[in-house]
Short mmCIF file of C-alpha atoms in Angstrom, two decimals:
data_model
loop_
_atom_site.label_atom_id
_atom_site.label_comp_id
_atom_site.label_asym_id
_atom_site.label_seq_id
_atom_site.Cartn_x
_atom_site.Cartn_y
_atom_site.Cartn_z
CA MET I 47 159.35 117.31 79.36
CA GLN I 48 156.19 117.36 77.19
CA LYS I 49 152.91 116.43 78.80
CA VAL I 50 150.99 113.98 76.60
CA ALA I 51 147.39 112.71 76.75
CA ALA I 52 145.77 109.91 74.77
CA TYR I 53 142.21 109.44 73.53
CA CYS I 54 140.56 106.14 72.57
CA ARG I 55 136.99 105.11 71.89
CA VAL I 56 134.94 102.07 70.91
CA SER I 57 131.42 102.42 69.54
CA THR I 58 129.86 99.43 71.35
CA ASP I 59 130.16 97.90 74.81
CA LYS I 60 130.45 94.29 73.60
CA ASP I 61 133.06 92.10 75.23
CA ASP I 62 135.42 92.03 72.23
CA GLN I 63 135.27 95.81 71.94
CA VAL I 64 135.91 96.23 75.67
CA ASN I 65 138.96 93.99 75.34
CA SER I 66 140.09 96.11 72.40
CA LEU I 67 139.68 99.22 74.53
CA GLU I 68 141.85 97.78 77.28
CA SER I 69 144.47 96.89 74.69
CA GLN I 70 144.40 100.46 73.35
CA LYS I 71 144.83 101.94 76.81
CA LYS I 72 147.75 99.63 77.54
CA TYR I 73 149.32 100.41 74.18
CA PHE I 74 149.16 104.19 74.71
CA ARG I 75 150.63 103.97 78.20
CA GLU I 76 153.55 101.85 77.04
CA TYR I 77 154.08 103.92 73.88
CA ILE I 78 154.26 107.22 75.81
CA GLU I 79 156.43 105.76 78.57
CA ARG I 80 158.99 104.61 75.99
CA ASN I 81 159.60 108.23 74.93
CA PRO I 82 161.95 109.85 77.49
CA PHE I 83 160.72 113.34 76.60
CA TRP I 84 157.05 112.55 77.16
CA GLU I 85 155.05 112.38 80.38
CA LEU I 86 151.62 110.69 80.40
CA THR I 87 148.91 112.84 81.97
CA GLU I 88 145.72 110.84 81.28
CA VAL I 89 144.18 108.34 78.90
CA TYR I 90 140.67 109.58 78.02
CA VAL I 91 138.25 106.78 77.22
CA ASP I 92 134.73 106.76 75.74
CA GLU I 93 133.06 103.37 75.80
CA GLY I 94 129.99 102.35 73.78
CA ILE I 95 129.61 105.86 72.28
CA THR I 96 129.17 106.82 68.63
CA GLY I 97 131.85 108.88 66.88
CA THR I 98 129.58 110.86 64.58
CA SER I 99 128.75 113.38 67.31
CA THR I 100 130.69 114.68 70.29
CA LYS I 101 127.65 115.66 72.38
CA LYS I 102 127.46 112.48 74.47
CA ARG I 103 131.20 111.72 74.61
CA ARG I 104 131.95 112.69 78.21
CA SER I 105 135.65 111.84 78.22
CA PHE I 106 136.18 113.65 74.92
CA ASN I 107 134.52 116.79 76.28
CA LYS I 108 136.51 116.50 79.52
CA MET I 109 139.69 116.27 77.43
CA ILE I 110 138.80 119.50 75.60
CA LYS I 111 138.19 121.27 78.94
CA ASP I 112 141.52 120.01 80.29
CA ALA I 113 143.18 121.26 77.12
CA GLU I 114 141.74 124.72 77.76
CA ASN I 115 143.39 124.53 81.20
CA HIS I 116 146.69 123.53 79.46
CA SER I 117 146.86 120.22 81.33
CA PHE I 118 148.87 118.73 78.42
CA ASN I 119 150.68 119.77 75.22
CA LEU I 120 149.92 116.86 72.89
CA ILE I 121 147.16 114.31 72.24
CA LEU I 122 147.70 110.86 70.77
CA THR I 123 144.84 108.97 69.14
CA LYS I 124 144.76 105.85 67.00
CA GLU I 125 143.04 107.21 63.87
CA ILE I 126 140.66 109.90 62.64
CA SER I 127 137.63 107.60 62.85
CA ARG I 128 138.31 107.10 66.58
CA PHE I 129 138.58 110.85 67.14
CA ALA I 130 135.49 111.90 65.11
CA ARG I 131 133.66 110.70 62.00
CA ASN I 132 132.14 114.12 61.52
CA THR I 133 134.37 116.27 59.29
CA LEU I 134 133.19 119.52 60.85
CA ASP I 135 133.94 118.24 64.37
CA SER I 136 137.39 117.04 63.33
CA ILE I 137 138.35 120.41 61.83
CA PHE I 138 136.70 122.46 64.59
CA PHE I 139 138.37 120.69 67.51
CA THR I 140 141.80 120.28 65.93
CA ARG I 141 141.79 124.00 65.07
CA LYS I 142 140.69 124.86 68.60
CA LEU I 143 143.45 122.70 70.07
CA LYS I 144 146.00 124.16 67.68
CA ASP I 145 145.06 127.69 68.78
CA LEU I 146 145.80 126.52 72.33
CA GLY I 147 149.20 125.30 71.16
CA ILE I 148 148.16 121.64 71.45
CA GLY I 149 148.73 119.20 68.61
CA VAL I 150 146.88 115.97 67.82
CA ILE I 151 148.78 113.02 66.37
CA PHE I 152 146.66 110.52 64.41
CA MET I 153 149.02 107.56 64.57
CA ASN I 154 147.60 105.24 61.88
CA ASP I 155 146.97 108.17 59.49
CA ASN I 156 150.43 109.68 60.13
CA ILE I 157 149.01 113.19 60.67
CA ASN I 158 150.29 115.75 63.18
CA THR I 159 147.97 118.76 63.28
CA LEU I 160 150.87 121.10 64.08
CA GLU I 161 152.40 120.45 60.64
CA PRO I 162 151.62 122.93 57.79
CA ASP I 163 149.69 120.56 55.48
CA ALA I 164 147.91 118.73 58.29
CA GLU I 165 144.50 120.39 57.88
CA LEU I 166 144.24 119.52 54.18
CA ARG I 167 145.14 115.89 54.84
CA LEU I 168 142.83 115.82 57.87
CA THR I 169 139.90 117.19 55.83
CA ILE I 170 140.36 114.50 53.16
CA MET I 171 140.70 111.67 55.67
CA SER I 172 137.80 112.96 57.83
CA SER I 173 135.54 113.17 54.77
CA ILE I 174 136.39 109.56 53.93
CA ALA I 175 135.62 108.50 57.53
CA GLN I 176 132.33 110.43 57.48
CA GLU I 177 131.27 108.85 54.19
CA GLU I 178 132.11 105.42 55.57
CA SER I 179 129.97 106.22 58.61
CA ARG I 180 127.08 107.18 56.31
CA LYS I 181 127.38 103.95 54.36
CA THR I 182 127.53 101.96 57.58
CA SER I 183 124.40 103.76 58.84
CA ASP I 184 122.55 102.98 55.59
CA ARG I 185 123.59 99.31 55.79
CA VAL I 186 122.47 99.06 59.42
CA LYS I 187 119.10 100.72 58.71
CA TRP I 188 118.55 98.48 55.69
CA GLY I 189 119.39 95.40 57.74
CA GLN I 190 117.16 96.48 60.62
CA LYS I 191 114.20 97.00 58.31
CA ARG I 192 114.66 93.56 56.73
CA ARG I 193 114.76 92.02 60.20
CA MET I 194 111.64 93.99 61.21
CA GLU I 195 109.85 92.62 58.16
CA GLN I 196 110.86 89.13 59.33
CA GLY I 197 109.21 89.81 62.68
CA VAL I 198 112.21 90.68 64.85
CA VAL I 199 111.19 93.10 67.61
CA PHE I 200 113.32 96.21 68.14
CA GLY I 201 112.58 97.89 71.43
CA ARG I 202 112.45 97.46 75.17
CA SER I 203 110.25 95.41 77.46
CA MET I 204 106.93 96.96 78.42
CA LEU I 205 104.01 96.33 80.75
CA GLY I 206 102.79 92.84 79.90
CA TYR I 207 105.62 91.81 77.54
CA HIS I 208 109.29 90.91 77.93
CA VAL I 209 111.52 91.49 74.91
CA LYS I 210 114.44 89.10 74.51
CA ASP I 211 116.34 88.12 71.36
CA GLY I 212 113.85 90.06 69.24
CA LYS I 213 110.82 88.16 70.55
CA LEU I 214 107.86 89.17 72.75
CA SER I 215 106.80 86.90 75.60
CA ILE I 216 103.90 87.57 77.98
CA ILE I 217 104.53 88.47 81.62
CA GLU I 218 101.32 87.10 83.10
CA ALA I 219 101.33 89.24 86.27
CA ASP I 220 101.62 92.40 84.17
CA ALA I 221 99.15 91.09 81.60
CA GLN I 222 96.48 90.96 84.31
CA ILE I 223 96.98 94.71 84.89
CA VAL I 224 96.61 95.39 81.16
CA ARG I 225 93.37 93.37 81.01
CA LEU I 226 92.11 95.23 84.09
CA ILE I 227 92.76 98.62 82.45
CA PHE I 228 90.90 97.69 79.26
CA HIS I 229 88.03 96.22 81.31
CA LYS I 230 87.68 99.36 83.42
CA PHE I 231 87.77 101.63 80.37
CA VAL I 232 85.51 99.68 77.99
CA ASN I 233 83.19 97.62 80.17
CA GLU I 234 82.92 99.84 83.26
CA GLY I 235 83.07 103.10 81.30
CA LYS I 236 85.66 104.71 83.58
CA GLY I 237 87.90 107.57 82.45
CA THR I 238 91.68 107.44 82.30
CA HIS I 239 92.12 109.72 85.32
CA VAL I 240 89.83 107.52 87.42
CA ILE I 241 91.61 104.34 86.31
CA ALA I 242 95.00 105.83 87.17
CA ARG I 243 93.76 106.87 90.61
CA GLU I 244 92.28 103.44 91.35
CA LEU I 245 95.53 101.71 90.35
CA ARG I 246 97.53 104.03 92.60
CA GLU I 247 95.21 103.48 95.53
CA ALA I 248 95.32 99.71 95.00
CA GLY I 249 99.12 99.88 95.28
CA ILE I 250 99.63 98.48 91.78
CA GLN I 251 103.00 99.54 90.40
CA THR I 252 103.73 100.75 86.88
CA HIS I 253 106.22 98.90 84.65
CA SER I 254 108.79 101.42 85.83
CA ALA I 255 108.22 101.40 89.58
CA ARG I 256 109.80 104.85 89.84
CA ARG I 257 106.79 106.47 88.14
CA GLU I 258 103.18 106.81 89.26
CA TRP I 259 100.14 105.93 87.21
CA SER I 260 98.82 108.88 85.21
CA ASN I 261 96.12 109.37 82.60
CA THR I 262 98.76 109.61 79.85
CA ALA I 263 100.22 106.24 80.91
CA ILE I 264 96.73 104.70 80.70
CA LEU I 265 96.19 106.25 77.27
CA ARG I 266 99.47 104.83 75.95
CA ILE I 267 98.36 101.36 77.04
CA LEU I 268 94.88 101.73 75.53
CA ARG I 269 96.38 102.79 72.18
CA ASN I 270 99.19 100.21 71.99
CA GLU I 271 98.43 97.73 69.21
CA LYS I 272 100.87 95.14 70.65
CA TYR I 273 98.26 94.14 73.24
CA MET I 274 96.02 92.69 70.49
CA GLY I 275 98.92 90.81 68.87
CA ASP I 276 99.90 93.27 66.12
CA LEU I 277 103.33 94.85 65.72
CA ILE I 278 104.01 98.27 64.19
CA GLN I 279 107.66 99.34 63.99
CA LYS I 280 109.53 102.40 62.69
CA LYS I 281 107.15 104.74 64.55
CA THR I 282 110.27 106.86 65.01
CA PHE I 283 113.21 107.33 62.67
CA THR I 284 116.64 108.97 62.62
CA PRO I 285 116.81 111.65 59.90
CA SER I 286 120.57 112.24 60.26
CA TYR I 287 123.27 109.69 60.97
CA LEU I 288 125.37 112.57 62.36
CA SER I 289 123.01 113.83 65.08
CA HIS I 290 121.36 110.44 65.89
CA GLU I 291 118.27 112.35 67.06
CA LYS I 292 115.03 110.40 66.73
CA LYS I 293 111.84 111.97 65.38
CA CYS I 294 108.25 110.80 65.20
CA ASN I 295 107.57 109.17 61.83
CA GLN I 296 104.88 111.29 60.15
CA GLY I 297 105.08 109.45 56.82
CA GLU I 298 108.71 110.24 56.09
CA GLU I 299 109.50 106.52 56.20
CA GLU I 300 107.33 103.47 55.63
CA LEU I 301 106.01 101.74 58.74
CA VAL I 302 106.56 98.00 59.18
CA VAL I 303 103.16 96.51 60.09
CA LEU I 304 102.70 92.84 61.00
CA HIS I 305 99.24 91.55 61.98
CA GLU I 306 98.84 88.65 64.43
CA HIS I 307 102.58 88.76 65.05
CA HIS I 308 102.60 87.45 68.63
CA GLN I 309 100.35 86.12 71.37
CA PRO I 310 97.84 88.85 72.34
CA ILE I 311 96.98 89.86 75.89
CA ILE I 312 93.47 91.07 74.96
CA ASP I 313 91.29 90.11 72.02
CA ARG I 314 91.05 92.28 68.93
CA ASP I 315 87.38 93.10 69.47
CA LEU I 316 88.07 94.59 72.93
CA PHE I 317 90.97 96.66 71.59
CA GLU I 318 88.89 98.05 68.72
CA ARG I 319 86.04 98.88 71.10
CA ALA I 320 88.56 100.79 73.23
CA GLN I 321 89.65 102.82 70.18
CA GLN I 322 86.05 103.60 69.31
CA GLU I 323 85.37 104.63 72.89
CA LEU I 324 88.45 106.90 72.90
CA ALA I 325 87.30 108.61 69.73
CA HIS I 326 83.65 108.83 70.81
CA ARG I 327 83.77 109.54 74.52
CA ARG I 328 86.59 111.99 75.04
CA PRO I 329 88.31 113.12 71.83
CA ASP I 330 90.00 116.01 73.62
CA GLU I 331 91.42 113.93 76.49
CA GLU I 332 94.55 112.78 74.64
CA GLN I 333 95.53 116.26 73.51
CA ARG I 334 94.66 118.34 76.55
CA SER I 335 98.27 118.72 77.67
CA ARG I 336 99.30 120.03 74.25
CA HIS I 337 96.35 122.39 73.95
CA SER I 338 96.14 123.92 77.41
CA ASN I 339 94.89 127.20 75.94
CA ARG I 340 92.24 125.81 73.63
CA TYR I 341 89.46 127.04 75.98
CA CYS I 342 89.03 130.55 77.30
CA PHE I 343 89.19 129.38 80.95
CA SER I 344 92.24 127.07 80.58
CA GLY I 345 94.67 127.74 83.42
CA LYS I 346 92.52 130.58 84.79
CA ILE I 347 90.20 128.73 87.20
CA LYS I 348 91.69 128.01 90.64
CA CYS I 349 90.27 125.86 93.41
CA GLY I 350 89.41 127.80 96.57
CA TYR I 351 90.05 124.68 98.70
CA CYS I 352 93.44 123.35 97.54
CA GLY I 353 94.72 125.96 95.06
CA ASN I 354 95.01 123.59 92.10
CA SER I 355 93.88 124.61 88.65
CA PHE I 356 90.62 123.36 87.20
CA VAL I 357 90.77 121.11 84.13
CA SER I 358 88.11 120.61 81.49
CA ARG I 359 86.17 117.38 81.15
CA THR I 360 83.69 116.31 78.50
CA LYS I 361 80.61 114.85 80.18
CA ARG I 362 77.74 112.90 78.70
CA ARG I 363 74.09 113.34 79.67
CA LYS I 364 71.58 110.51 79.94
CA ASP I 365 70.10 111.46 76.57
CA GLY I 366 73.51 110.94 74.90
CA SER I 367 74.36 114.62 74.39
CA SER I 368 77.69 115.92 75.69
CA TYR I 369 78.69 119.06 77.58
CA LYS I 370 81.89 120.55 78.94
CA ALA I 371 82.55 121.02 82.66
CA TRP I 372 85.47 122.14 84.81
CA ARG I 373 86.76 120.38 87.90
CA CYS I 374 89.66 120.78 90.32
CA TYR I 375 92.62 118.72 89.05
CA GLU I 376 93.27 117.21 92.48
CA ALA I 377 89.63 116.13 92.73
CA ALA I 378 89.68 114.74 89.18
CA LYS I 379 92.91 112.86 89.90
CA ASN I 380 92.22 111.50 93.39
CA GLY I 381 88.49 111.98 94.00
CA GLN I 382 86.99 113.59 97.10
CA SER I 383 89.25 114.34 100.06
CA HIS I 384 90.26 111.10 101.82
CA LEU I 385 93.21 109.23 103.33
CA ASP I 386 95.20 106.96 101.00
CA PRO I 387 96.57 103.56 102.17
CA GLN I 388 99.74 105.31 103.42
CA GLY I 389 97.74 107.70 105.59
CA ASN I 390 98.28 110.76 103.40
CA ARG I 391 95.33 113.05 102.70
CA VAL I 392 94.66 113.21 98.97
CA GLY I 393 91.83 114.46 96.81
CA CYS I 394 89.74 117.60 97.14
CA ASP I 395 86.12 118.50 97.85
CA GLY I 396 86.05 121.17 95.14
CA ARG I 397 82.92 120.90 93.00
CA GLN I 398 82.66 120.92 89.24
CA ILE I 399 81.09 123.81 87.34
CA ASN I 400 79.63 123.72 83.85
CA HIS I 401 81.29 125.65 81.04
CA GLU I 402 77.97 127.21 80.01
CA ASP I 403 77.43 128.52 83.54
CA LEU I 404 80.86 130.14 83.54
CA LEU I 405 80.12 131.86 80.23
CA LEU I 406 76.85 133.20 81.66
CA ILE I 407 78.63 134.39 84.82
CA MET I 408 81.26 136.20 82.72
CA SER I 409 78.57 137.93 80.64
CA GLN I 410 76.91 139.14 83.85
CA VAL I 411 80.23 140.41 85.22
CA ILE I 412 80.90 142.32 81.98
CA LYS I 413 77.43 143.86 82.17
CA ASN I 414 78.20 145.18 85.66
CA LEU I 415 81.63 146.62 84.81
CA PRO I 416 81.77 150.29 85.99
CA ILE I 417 83.32 151.67 82.77
CA ASP I 418 82.30 154.10 80.04
CA LYS I 419 81.14 151.46 77.58
CA GLU I 420 80.04 153.93 74.92
CA SER I 421 83.53 155.44 74.84
CA MET I 422 85.10 151.98 74.60
CA ILE I 423 82.83 151.01 71.68
CA SER I 424 83.71 154.27 69.92
CA GLN I 425 87.46 153.70 70.34
CA LEU I 426 87.30 150.12 69.10
CA THR I 427 85.25 151.18 66.07
CA LYS I 428 87.90 153.77 65.17
CA ILE I 429 90.53 151.04 65.20
CA ILE I 430 88.53 148.68 62.96
CA LYS I 431 87.65 151.15 60.19
CA PRO I 432 91.21 151.73 58.87
CA VAL I 433 91.96 148.01 59.14
CA LEU I 434 89.03 147.22 56.86
CA LYS I 435 90.16 149.84 54.36
CA LEU I 436 93.54 148.10 54.06
CA ALA I 437 91.83 145.05 52.58
CA GLN I 438 92.67 145.27 48.90
CA GLU I 439 91.44 142.96 46.21
CA ASP I 440 94.16 140.38 45.67
CA ASN I 441 94.89 139.53 42.04
CA SER I 442 97.21 136.64 42.88
CA LEU I 443 94.42 134.04 42.94
CA GLY I 444 95.17 132.96 39.36
CA LYS I 445 98.88 132.58 40.11
CA LEU I 446 98.12 130.43 43.15
CA GLN I 447 95.81 128.22 41.10
CA ALA I 448 98.57 127.78 38.49
CA LYS I 449 101.01 126.69 41.22
CA VAL I 450 98.49 124.17 42.53
CA GLN I 451 98.11 122.71 39.02
CA GLN I 452 101.90 122.48 38.65
CA LEU I 453 102.26 120.60 41.93
CA THR I 454 99.37 118.31 41.04
CA GLN I 455 101.12 117.47 37.78
CA LYS I 456 104.35 116.79 39.70
CA LYS I 457 102.44 114.37 41.94
CA GLN I 458 101.18 112.55 38.85
CA ASN I 459 104.71 112.40 37.42
CA LEU I 460 105.92 111.04 40.77
CA ILE I 461 103.47 108.14 40.50
CA ASP I 462 104.78 107.38 37.00
CA LEU I 463 108.37 107.38 38.27
CA PHE I 464 107.45 104.98 41.07
CA LEU I 465 105.54 102.63 38.76
CA ASN I 466 108.52 102.61 36.37
CA LEU I 467 110.78 101.67 39.33
CA GLU I 468 112.85 104.84 38.84
CA ILE I 469 112.46 105.86 42.50
CA SER I 470 112.11 103.84 45.70
CA LYS I 471 108.92 103.55 47.73
CA ALA I 472 110.49 105.57 50.54
CA ASP I 473 111.41 108.40 48.13
CA PHE I 474 107.90 108.30 46.66
CA HIS I 475 106.27 108.71 50.09
CA LEU I 476 108.69 111.47 51.05
CA MET I 477 108.18 113.54 47.88
CA ASN I 478 104.44 112.88 47.81
CA ALA I 479 104.12 114.16 51.40
CA ARG I 480 106.03 117.32 50.47
CA TYR I 481 103.84 118.00 47.45
CA GLU I 482 100.66 117.46 49.48
CA ALA I 483 101.91 119.84 52.19
CA ASP I 484 102.74 122.50 49.57
CA ILE I 485 99.34 122.09 47.90
CA ALA I 486 97.56 122.38 51.27
CA ALA I 487 99.47 125.60 52.03
CA LEU I 488 98.54 127.05 48.62
CA GLU I 489 94.88 126.11 49.13
CA GLN I 490 94.92 128.00 52.44
CA GLU I 491 96.41 131.03 50.70
CA LYS I 492 93.74 130.81 47.99
CA LEU I 493 91.04 130.77 50.67
CA ARG I 494 92.59 133.86 52.27
CA CYS I 495 92.55 135.67 48.90
CA VAL I 496 88.91 134.74 48.31
CA ASN I 497 87.92 135.91 51.82
CA GLN I 498 89.84 139.15 51.37
CA ALA I 499 88.14 139.83 48.03
CA GLU I 500 84.76 139.06 49.56
CA LEU I 501 85.52 141.39 52.47
CA GLN I 502 86.38 144.17 50.03
CA LYS I 503 83.01 143.80 48.31
CA ASN I 504 81.08 143.78 51.59
CA GLN I 505 82.93 146.37 53.66
CA PRO I 506 79.83 148.29 54.82
CA ALA I 507 78.06 145.10 55.95
CA ALA I 508 81.25 143.79 57.57
CA LEU I 509 81.80 147.02 59.48
CA ASP I 510 78.20 147.03 60.68
CA TYR I 511 78.52 143.39 61.82
CA MET I 512 81.75 144.07 63.71
CA ILE I 513 80.31 147.12 65.44
CA ARG I 514 77.31 145.08 66.57
CA MET I 515 79.64 142.34 67.84
CA ILE I 516 81.73 144.88 69.78
CA GLU I 517 78.64 146.44 71.31
CA GLY I 518 77.33 143.01 72.29
CA MET I 519 80.62 141.90 73.89
CA VAL I 520 81.23 145.14 75.80
CA THR I 521 77.65 145.24 77.17
CA GLY I 522 77.67 141.52 77.99
CA GLU I 523 74.82 140.71 75.61
CA ILE I 524 77.04 138.50 73.41
CA GLN I 525 79.21 135.76 74.89
CA SER I 526 82.70 135.71 73.35
CA GLU I 527 85.29 133.22 74.61
CA PRO I 528 88.31 135.00 73.02
CA PHE I 529 87.16 138.26 74.63
CA TYR I 530 86.76 136.58 78.02
CA ARG I 531 90.19 134.96 77.80
CA ASN I 532 91.85 138.32 77.15
CA ILE I 533 90.05 140.21 79.90
CA LEU I 534 90.00 137.47 82.58
CA ASP I 535 92.85 137.16 85.08
CA LYS I 536 91.50 134.29 87.19
CA ILE I 537 88.42 132.80 88.85
CA VAL I 538 88.69 131.32 92.35
CA VAL I 539 85.91 128.75 92.85
CA TYR I 540 84.78 127.79 96.34
CA ASP I 541 81.60 126.08 95.20
CA ARG I 542 78.95 126.53 92.50
CA SER I 543 77.37 129.44 94.36
CA HIS I 544 80.47 131.29 95.57
CA MET I 545 83.48 132.43 93.54
CA ASP I 546 85.82 135.41 93.21
CA ILE I 547 86.47 136.83 89.73
CA TYR I 548 89.53 138.95 88.90
CA LEU I 549 89.82 140.86 85.61
CA ASP I 550 93.00 142.19 84.02
CA LEU I 551 93.51 145.95 84.34
CA VAL I 552 90.60 146.18 86.80
CA PRO I 553 91.84 147.04 90.35
CA PHE I 554 89.18 145.10 92.27
CA LYS I 555 87.63 141.67 92.40
CA PHE I 556 84.04 140.52 91.95
CA SER I 557 82.95 138.38 94.91
CA CYS I 558 79.84 136.67 93.63
CA LEU I 559 77.16 134.73 95.47
CA PHE I 560 74.78 132.87 93.14
CA THR I 561 71.39 131.77 94.29
CA ASP I 562 70.53 131.42 90.60
CA VAL I 563 73.39 131.33 88.12
CA SER I 564 71.35 133.35 85.63
CA ASN I 565 71.03 136.15 88.19
CA PRO I 566 74.28 136.55 90.15
CA GLN I 567 74.27 138.89 93.13
CA GLY I 568 77.75 140.32 93.60
CA ASN I 569 79.78 143.13 95.08
CA ARG I 570 83.09 144.71 94.20
#
């Protein structure tokens, strides 16, 4: 008795496809039961899953695992396109199954992978299925873009809007929250962290009630053009129809932009003022999470009260000038220590400290380091001298300039091709972006060559400058953020006048009490 499994799949979960799936399952059961030498083990089913990749096909992957455990000897499937539309997957898995002594019968294609010529026939048929999948993908993408241009909305509902049948309709209760966020940010001048905290404390839920309000959620709302009535689509795209992985559209494909597409929740003037305020007030706020090491103290300042890290904030003085300060994350997120509406203690009493004060403190600590500073300066100078001697005059500047001219000419030819309708707009943008990226890289290389040649001409002056910089950093006379980042382990802040400073490779801490930040009194 031969143990037989069956595999079937439909690519959507629509009712007609579900009915088709049930019919397939019934067909396989009856077909296997009619053969007296076969015994049905399991019908593996994937519903609403694409065939171009096996990654998300749970039943398919379970079937392969069961095959490795020799749970069956044969697999029946309707056709190659139901098994896989990716040629490589088809060949890989049928070979793997064959090595396990398990054959796959593609019923409509009349292929049994245990037969001698099966792989050749399978390769041809799989390639045809894959090409059909590519054409289908192109047709779907083309159709989607035409519908986007007609104003059809692709996407899910969001805070303030419900998406149904490709149209946006306002959810008034949510719209009030959106208006409140813009009012707090623009008219009251509050930051995104403060707004998020106030919404949490007021018990206002996010669109997805499972998540809490955060500064990034507030930023996404403040930057979403839909709230002023505009619609921008194709912000993401799918480079490969095989992987189906989405990527952020950085100019690879043309955006679909429709102004005054739907009823706005806030007026255009308020939205534009919010964008100006984002750019003017806190340009680093949106990118802090991606650039956690952009400052020398990032991740190295700890709160002596709650243990959280300090985060940087850009503050503005009354005269309009800005400065950077550090504050405990818990305090920045939830304010001073207090009880929330649920009775939980949140917030922290940790105080903020200015960036300039921290730099001055570090310079004073370096000054008081009990090390042989003259020996350190001598050793560092010995390292720099041979490095400077390696700088050779680079004669490739002319070659780089020639390459830039060639690419510039190609860009001009690309414009001519587009104007003559020989290439599509999408192809023009794609190739133009590539040429611009290549030119930018060559310009950077040219700058490096120029700097290297200049360094060669001014070696004595450069060496003298570097020695003076080293002496200044080691003695604490010159403040250097990269130097501080490399030597600093952590700073534990209790308040502005009391903190502990730990340096890498130094087996003691500096416990500092500051009556005047310019004159710290400390002990080791």
